[in-house]
Every structure is written in structure tokens, then in C-alpha cells.
Coordinates of C-alpha atoms in Angstrom, one line a residue:
M621 CA 43.3 -15.9 22.5
S622 CA 40.7 -15.1 24.7
K623 CA 37.6 -13.3 23.9
F624 CA 35.0 -11.0 25.3
N625 CA 31.5 -9.7 24.6
T626 CA 30.0 -6.4 25.7
A627 CA 26.8 -4.3 24.9
N628 CA 28.3 -1.0 26.1
I629 CA 31.6 0.9 26.4
E630 CA 31.7 4.0 28.6
N631 CA 34.8 6.1 29.7
R632 CA 35.5 7.1 33.5
S633 CA 32.8 9.9 33.3
G634 CA 30.2 7.6 32.1
S635 CA 30.2 9.3 28.5
A636 CA 31.0 8.0 25.2
P637 CA 34.7 7.4 24.8
T638 CA 36.8 8.6 22.1
F639 CA 39.3 6.1 20.2
S640 CA 42.0 8.4 19.0
Q641 CA 44.0 5.6 17.4
G642 CA 40.8 3.9 15.8
L643 CA 38.8 0.6 17.0
N644 CA 39.4 -2.6 15.6
V645 CA 37.4 -5.8 15.9
E646 CA 39.0 -9.0 15.3
G647 CA 41.4 -7.1 13.5
T648 CA 39.0 -5.3 11.1
D649 CA 38.5 -1.8 11.4
I650 CA 35.0 -1.0 13.0
T651 CA 34.0 1.6 10.5
S652 CA 34.1 -1.0 7.7
L653 CA 31.5 -3.2 9.7
V654 CA 28.9 -0.8 10.4
T655 CA 27.2 1.9 8.3
M656 CA 27.5 5.3 10.4
T657 CA 24.6 7.8 9.6
E658 CA 24.3 11.4 10.8
Y659 CA 21.2 12.1 12.5
Y660 CA 19.8 15.6 13.7
T661 CA 17.0 17.1 15.6
G662 CA 15.9 20.5 15.9
A663 CA 14.6 23.4 14.2
S664 CA 17.8 24.8 12.5
E665 CA 19.2 23.2 9.5
P666 CA 22.4 21.1 10.4
S667 CA 25.6 22.7 9.1
S668 CA 28.1 20.5 7.0
P669 CA 26.1 17.4 7.0
A670 CA 27.6 14.2 5.5
N671 CA 25.7 12.8 2.3
G672 CA 23.1 10.5 3.7
A673 CA 22.6 12.5 6.9
V674 CA 19.1 12.5 8.4
W675 CA 17.2 15.6 10.1
Y676 CA 14.1 15.7 11.9
D677 CA 13.1 19.3 12.4
G678 CA 9.7 18.6 14.5
T679 CA 7.6 18.3 11.6
D680 CA 9.4 16.5 8.6
T681 CA 12.2 14.1 8.4
Q682 CA 14.6 14.9 5.6
Q683 CA 17.6 13.4 4.2
Y684 CA 20.7 15.1 2.8
V685 CA 21.6 13.8 -0.6
N686 CA 24.4 15.6 -2.9
D687 CA 24.1 18.9 -1.3
G688 CA 20.4 19.2 -0.8
W689 CA 17.8 18.4 1.8
Y690 CA 14.8 16.2 0.6
K691 CA 11.6 15.3 2.6
L692 CA 11.1 11.7 3.3
T693 CA 7.5 10.4 2.9
L694 CA 6.0 7.0 3.5
A695 CA 3.4 6.0 0.8
P696 CA 0.6 4.2 2.2
E697 CA -0.3 0.7 0.8
P698 CA -2.7 0.8 -1.9
A699 CA -6.4 0.3 -0.8
I700 CA -8.2 -2.3 -2.3
F701 CA -11.2 -2.0 -0.2
G702 CA -13.4 1.1 -1.0
D703 CA -16.3 2.6 0.6
R704 CA -18.3 2.9 -3.1
G705 CA -19.7 -0.2 -3.8
V706 CA -21.2 -0.6 -7.5
F707 CA -23.4 -3.1 -8.6
M708 CA -24.4 -4.3 -12.2
G709 CA -25.5 -7.2 -14.2
S710 CA -28.6 -8.3 -16.4
S711 CA -29.1 -5.1 -17.8
V712 CA -27.1 -2.1 -18.9
N713 CA -27.6 -0.2 -15.7
M714 CA -24.9 0.1 -13.0
D715 CA -26.0 1.2 -9.3
Y716 CA -23.9 2.5 -6.3
I717 CA -24.1 2.6 -2.8
T718 CA -22.0 4.1 0.1
I719 CA -21.1 0.9 1.9
S720 CA -20.8 2.8 5.4
S721 CA -24.0 4.4 5.0
P722 CA -27.3 2.1 4.6
G723 CA -29.8 3.4 1.8
N724 CA -30.9 2.8 -1.6
A725 CA -28.8 2.6 -4.6
T726 CA -28.2 5.5 -7.2
A727 CA -27.7 5.1 -10.6
F728 CA -24.0 5.1 -11.8
G729 CA -23.9 4.8 -15.4
D730 CA -24.4 2.2 -18.1
L731 CA -22.2 -0.9 -19.3
S732 CA -21.8 -1.3 -23.1
A733 CA -24.6 -4.0 -23.1
A734 CA -26.5 -6.3 -20.6
F735 CA -24.1 -8.5 -19.3
F736 CA -25.2 -11.6 -17.2
Y737 CA -23.1 -13.9 -15.1
S738 CA -19.8 -12.0 -15.1
G739 CA -17.0 -11.1 -12.8
A740 CA -15.7 -7.8 -11.5
T741 CA -12.9 -6.6 -9.5
T742 CA -10.8 -3.6 -8.4
N743 CA -7.8 -1.7 -7.5
G744 CA -9.5 0.7 -5.1
S745 CA -10.0 3.3 -7.6
R746 CA -10.6 1.5 -10.7
G747 CA -13.5 -1.3 -11.2
V748 CA -13.1 -3.9 -14.1
M749 CA -15.8 -6.4 -15.1
G750 CA -15.3 -9.0 -17.6
G751 CA -16.8 -12.4 -19.4
G752 CA -20.4 -13.6 -19.0
V753 CA -23.2 -13.4 -21.6
V754 CA -24.7 -11.2 -23.7
S755 CA -26.2 -13.0 -26.7
S756 CA -23.4 -15.6 -26.3
S757 CA -20.3 -16.0 -24.0
E758 CA -18.1 -12.7 -23.8
N759 CA -14.4 -12.1 -23.4
T760 CA -15.0 -8.3 -22.9
L761 CA -13.5 -6.3 -20.2
E762 CA -15.0 -2.9 -19.4
Y763 CA -14.0 -0.5 -16.5
W764 CA -15.1 2.4 -14.7
T765 CA -13.4 5.1 -12.1
F766 CA -15.4 4.8 -8.7
A767 CA -15.0 8.2 -7.9
T768 CA -17.1 9.6 -11.2
P769 CA -20.1 8.2 -11.9
S770 CA -20.0 7.5 -15.8
N771 CA -20.5 4.8 -18.5
S772 CA -17.9 2.1 -18.7
T773 CA -15.1 2.1 -21.2
D774 CA -13.5 -0.6 -23.1
F775 CA -10.3 -2.4 -21.3
G776 CA -9.5 -5.2 -23.5
D777 CA -10.1 -8.9 -23.7
L778 CA -9.9 -11.8 -21.5
T779 CA -7.9 -14.8 -23.1
L780 CA -11.2 -16.8 -23.5
A781 CA -14.7 -16.0 -23.7
R782 CA -16.7 -17.6 -21.1
N783 CA -19.6 -17.5 -18.9
Y784 CA -19.7 -17.4 -15.1
P785 CA -16.1 -16.4 -14.4
A786 CA -15.3 -15.5 -10.6
A787 CA -12.9 -12.5 -10.2
M788 CA -10.4 -11.2 -7.5
T789 CA -7.6 -8.8 -7.0
N790 CA -4.5 -8.1 -4.9
G791 CA -4.8 -4.2 -5.8
P792 CA -2.5 -4.0 -9.1
R793 CA -3.6 -7.2 -10.4
G794 CA -7.0 -8.5 -11.3
V795 CA -7.6 -12.3 -11.8
W796 CA -10.5 -14.2 -13.6
A797 CA -11.3 -17.8 -12.7
G798 CA -12.9 -20.5 -14.4
G799 CA -16.1 -20.2 -16.4
F800 CA -18.1 -22.3 -19.0
T801 CA -18.0 -22.6 -22.5
G802 CA -20.0 -25.7 -23.1
A803 CA -17.1 -27.2 -21.2
Y804 CA -16.1 -26.5 -17.6
Q805 CA -13.0 -24.1 -17.7
N806 CA -10.0 -24.4 -15.4
I807 CA -8.5 -21.1 -16.8
L808 CA -6.9 -18.5 -14.8
D809 CA -6.1 -15.1 -16.5
Y810 CA -4.9 -11.7 -15.1
I811 CA -4.4 -8.1 -16.0
T812 CA -2.6 -5.0 -14.7
I813 CA -5.9 -2.9 -13.6
D814 CA -4.1 0.4 -14.1
T815 CA -3.1 -0.5 -17.9
A816 CA -5.9 -1.2 -20.3
G817 CA -5.0 -4.1 -22.3
N818 CA -5.8 -7.7 -22.9
A819 CA -5.5 -10.3 -20.1
T820 CA -2.7 -12.7 -19.8
D821 CA -2.6 -16.5 -18.9
F822 CA -2.0 -16.8 -15.1
G823 CA -2.3 -20.7 -14.7
D824 CA -4.8 -23.2 -14.1
L825 CA -7.5 -24.0 -11.3
T826 CA -7.5 -27.4 -9.7
T827 CA -10.2 -28.5 -12.0
G828 CA -12.6 -27.2 -14.4
K829 CA -15.6 -24.8 -12.6
E830 CA -18.1 -22.2 -13.1
S831 CA -20.3 -20.1 -11.1
A832 CA -17.5 -20.2 -8.3
G833 CA -17.4 -17.4 -5.8
A834 CA -14.1 -15.3 -5.2
A835 CA -12.6 -13.3 -2.3
S836 CA -9.1 -11.9 -1.7
N837 CA -7.3 -10.7 1.5
G838 CA -4.6 -8.6 -0.8
T839 CA -2.3 -11.3 -1.2
L840 CA -4.2 -14.5 -1.4
G841 CA -7.1 -15.2 -3.8
L842 CA -9.6 -17.8 -2.8
I843 CA -12.0 -19.4 -5.3
F844 CA -15.0 -21.0 -3.5
G845 CA -17.3 -23.9 -4.9
G846 CA -18.6 -23.9 -8.2
G847 CA -20.1 -26.2 -10.5
S848 CA -18.2 -28.9 -12.4
S849 CA -18.6 -31.9 -14.7
S850 CA -19.3 -33.8 -11.5
G851 CA -21.6 -31.7 -9.8
S852 CA -21.2 -28.6 -7.3
L853 CA -18.3 -28.4 -5.4
A854 CA -17.3 -27.8 -1.7
S855 CA -13.5 -27.3 -2.5
I856 CA -11.7 -23.8 -2.1
D857 CA -8.8 -23.1 -4.5
K858 CA -6.1 -20.7 -3.2
I859 CA -3.6 -18.4 -5.5
T860 CA -1.2 -16.3 -4.6
I861 CA -2.5 -13.2 -6.9
A862 CA 1.2 -11.6 -7.5
T863 CA 2.7 -14.8 -8.7
T864 CA 1.5 -16.6 -11.8
A865 CA 0.9 -20.3 -11.2
N866 CA -1.6 -22.9 -11.0
A867 CA -4.0 -22.8 -8.1
T868 CA -3.6 -25.4 -5.0
D869 CA -6.2 -26.6 -2.7
F870 CA -6.6 -24.1 0.3
G871 CA -6.7 -26.7 3.0
G872 CA -10.6 -26.9 3.9
V873 CA -14.0 -26.9 2.2
L874 CA -17.3 -25.2 2.2
L875 CA -20.2 -26.3 4.5
S876 CA -21.8 -27.9 1.7
A877 CA -21.3 -28.2 -2.1
T878 CA -22.4 -24.9 -3.7
K879 CA -22.4 -23.0 -7.0
S880 CA -23.6 -19.6 -7.8
I881 CA -21.7 -18.5 -4.8
T882 CA -20.6 -14.9 -4.1
G883 CA -17.3 -14.0 -2.3
A884 CA -16.4 -10.8 -0.3
G885 CA -14.3 -9.9 2.6
N886 CA -11.3 -7.8 3.8
A887 CA -7.6 -8.3 4.8
T888 CA -8.5 -10.5 7.5
R889 CA -11.7 -12.6 6.8
S890 CA -13.0 -13.9 3.4
L891 CA -17.0 -14.4 3.5
A892 CA -19.0 -16.7 0.8
A893 CA -22.7 -16.1 0.7
G894 CA -25.9 -17.5 -1.2
G895 CA -25.6 -20.0 -3.8
S896 CA -27.6 -22.6 -5.7
G897 CA -30.9 -23.7 -4.0
N898 CA -31.6 -20.4 -3.0
T899 CA -29.6 -20.7 0.1
N900 CA -29.1 -17.8 2.4
V901 CA -26.0 -19.1 4.4
I902 CA -23.1 -17.0 4.8
Q903 CA -19.9 -18.7 5.8
Y904 CA -16.1 -17.6 6.3
V905 CA -12.6 -18.7 6.4
T906 CA -9.3 -16.9 7.6
P907 CA -7.2 -16.7 4.4
S908 CA -3.7 -16.8 6.4
S909 CA -5.2 -19.8 8.5
P910 CA -6.4 -23.0 6.0
G911 CA -9.5 -24.9 7.5
N912 CA -13.0 -25.7 6.8
A913 CA -15.6 -22.8 6.3
I914 CA -17.4 -21.7 9.5
D915 CA -20.9 -20.6 9.6
F916 CA -21.3 -16.7 9.7
G917 CA -24.9 -16.2 9.6
D918 CA -27.9 -15.8 6.9
L919 CA -28.7 -13.2 4.3
T920 CA -32.0 -11.7 4.7
I921 CA -33.1 -13.6 1.2
G922 CA -31.5 -16.7 -0.4
G923 CA -30.3 -16.7 -3.9
G924 CA -27.6 -17.4 -6.1
Y925 CA -25.7 -15.0 -8.3
V926 CA -25.7 -12.2 -5.6
G927 CA -23.5 -9.1 -6.0
G928 CA -20.8 -8.5 -3.2
A929 CA -18.8 -5.5 -2.2
A930 CA -16.9 -4.7 0.9
N931 CA -14.9 -2.0 2.6
D932 CA -12.3 -2.8 5.3
T933 CA -15.3 -3.5 7.8
R934 CA -18.6 -4.0 6.1
A935 CA -19.7 -6.5 3.3
V936 CA -22.9 -5.5 1.2
F937 CA -24.8 -8.2 -0.8
G938 CA -27.4 -7.5 -3.3
G939 CA -29.6 -8.5 -6.1
G940 CA -29.7 -12.0 -7.8
G941 CA -32.7 -14.3 -7.7
N942 CA -34.8 -11.6 -9.2
A943 CA -34.5 -9.4 -6.2
N944 CA -33.4 -5.9 -5.7
I945 CA -32.6 -6.3 -2.0
L946 CA -29.4 -5.2 -0.3
N947 CA -28.2 -6.6 2.8
Y948 CA -24.9 -6.1 4.8
V949 CA -22.8 -7.5 7.8
T950 CA -20.0 -6.7 9.8
I951 CA -17.1 -8.8 8.5
A952 CA -15.4 -9.1 12.2
T953 CA -18.7 -10.0 13.9
T954 CA -20.6 -13.2 13.0
G955 CA -24.6 -12.8 12.8
N956 CA -27.3 -12.5 10.3
A957 CA -27.4 -9.9 7.5
T958 CA -29.3 -6.6 8.1
D959 CA -31.4 -4.7 5.6
F960 CA -29.4 -2.1 3.7
G961 CA -31.6 -0.7 1.3
D962 CA -32.7 -1.6 -2.4
L963 CA -30.9 -1.7 -5.9
T964 CA -32.6 0.3 -8.4
E965 CA -34.2 -2.8 -10.1
S966 CA -34.7 -6.3 -9.4
K967 CA -32.4 -8.5 -11.7
S968 CA -31.4 -12.3 -11.6
S969 CA -27.5 -12.1 -12.0
R970 CA -25.5 -9.5 -10.1
F971 CA -21.7 -8.8 -9.6
A972 CA -19.9 -6.0 -7.8
A973 CA -16.8 -4.4 -6.9
S974 CA -15.9 -1.3 -4.4
G975 CA -13.5 1.5 -4.7
D976 CA -13.3 5.1 -3.8

């Protein structure tokens, strides 16, 4: 039996033909091989549409389902990078800035206590901080709504009380990584940010570490450097935030072994800034392309335990090293940081998150 291929069939007048006796392909009725959907355009509502028909009236796209037309809407992906950055730590005070508009910070509200060395993350509308030290290691989680300056509210508890965890997000889920309890911890635990409650085990880091930095592109979470039983680390761990599992090696290292480092970034580029030894170095990696960190530029002042918050285009770093200085970079453009303004007070340990 011979076979031929064709991309188009027309009748003699050049228009679509009618197959009054049906059309079979290799012995099978073509209507069982393809899904036929009616599609209409025009201001007038179609008459006698089939179930599943689609109609564009010039403004809205609608679908006919069970005797009625329903508008189709496309929901945007949840934003995890907002324009309001909230900085906190070393006192009860929470400050906020508008990341796109340089200027001094404004009081946002109060934490329940003066937390040191905690980690903070976001889903774009709600921020959550957790862990750290008050008088001893904490497992406390507290949250706030970015759009409404106010005091933080109890969220739940981490699976382990610890100092110096790093935190990251993919939007729905926040993950805390590592920490110190008298021993270096390799723990990863997570929450669903929209739903207050206790954290759940996620997996393990490649080694126990504290004072690491963390950043996310919305899918991958990267954990930079940190302190370990063997000293400061240059390694970078990687997790897929939506999937509980142990961390793996990212496939590259920092410019040097560093702890007390801060992460921030957007969907394309992850930055790591500051760190032990009062370094002012900013370095970056591309999460989708494993490799060694590349020099980005310098902060206006060196220090560890700096807070970092970003919107889609700009990262702001502030505090740490007993300073109240805020400085910023454009994430897509390498170069030294520029003065942004000041936090309301100078404190040694800062953590931050952004949202709208």
C-alpha cells in the first residue's frame, strides 16, 4: 500500500472541501483523532454553540460551558519580589523602604523581641522571620503583611531552635537552612507562607553550616558559604524549593571562603554580599547555569550580617557591622553599590525581605 503526506487539502475553487462521506486516516475516522473546538469572533453572541466553544468579542475571551458563557482570565505568576523592603534585627524595631525610591527608612512596627542572627523570607505579600537568638537559641516564626505597617504576629515554630539560619523562598514555600546550636546544623525545614503553622523537615544540607547567605530565582534556592566545623566555606549548595530533598552541590564556589554573608537577587541573577572580615565584596551567580561566582562590585561599606532585599531589578543591602547605611545595586548591571539612605538605627545583625 502506498502512502502520501500533505499539509493542506483544498477543493478546485481553493477553499476548504466538504467530505460528505467522512474522512478516514489509516482506517480511522479523523474526528476521533483530533479535538475539534468551535471558535468565534465578533461582537454578537454566537447562536447554538457547542459545549466548549470559544468566543472572542473584541474585549474578552469566553468559553461556552453547560449552557453559559464564562470569561477566561490568565492569572499572573505569584510575585516573590516586591518593592517594599523590611529590615529588622538586633532590636524590636522593624524599618521599611521603597526599593525603587532611594531615601531613609521609616518605622514599620515591632517584632515580639530583639532577635539577632535570624533568617527572613517572603511570598510577595507576607514576610516571615524565624530562628536566631534572643537570650538563647530561638525556634520562633513571626510574620507581617508588607502592605500594612504593623507589629509582627506569631506564625509557629521551626523544627529546631537555632542561631544563624539562612532563609529563601519560591513564593508559596519558605525554607530555612542550617544554623548553630553549639553544633553546626545541616537541617533544612520549610513552611507554607500563606498558612500559619509549624515548620516541616525538608532535607539536609551537604554539611552542617551557620551564617550562610541564601537567595532564590523562584525555583532554585542557593545557600552561599557559611561557617562550619572546618572553618569558613566557599561552597554553594542548591535545592529545588518545591521538592523536599537533600541539598546538592551547585557546581561552583564563591570567590573566597566566607561566612556572615547575605544573599539577594531576582529570577535571573543571585547576589552574595559582604561577610566575615568586614569584606565589602558583592559577587554573583546565574542559578540556571552552574559555575563559580563572579565579581560584581563593592558595597559602600564592608561588614557581615547585612540585611538584603530586592525587587525585580534592584537589590538593597543595609545595616550590619553596627552601621545604619543602606546601599543598592542594579542586579543586571555589575558595578559598585550606590548610597540609598539610612536605616532608623545602627545595629550589628540585620535580616530583611521584600514584598508589596
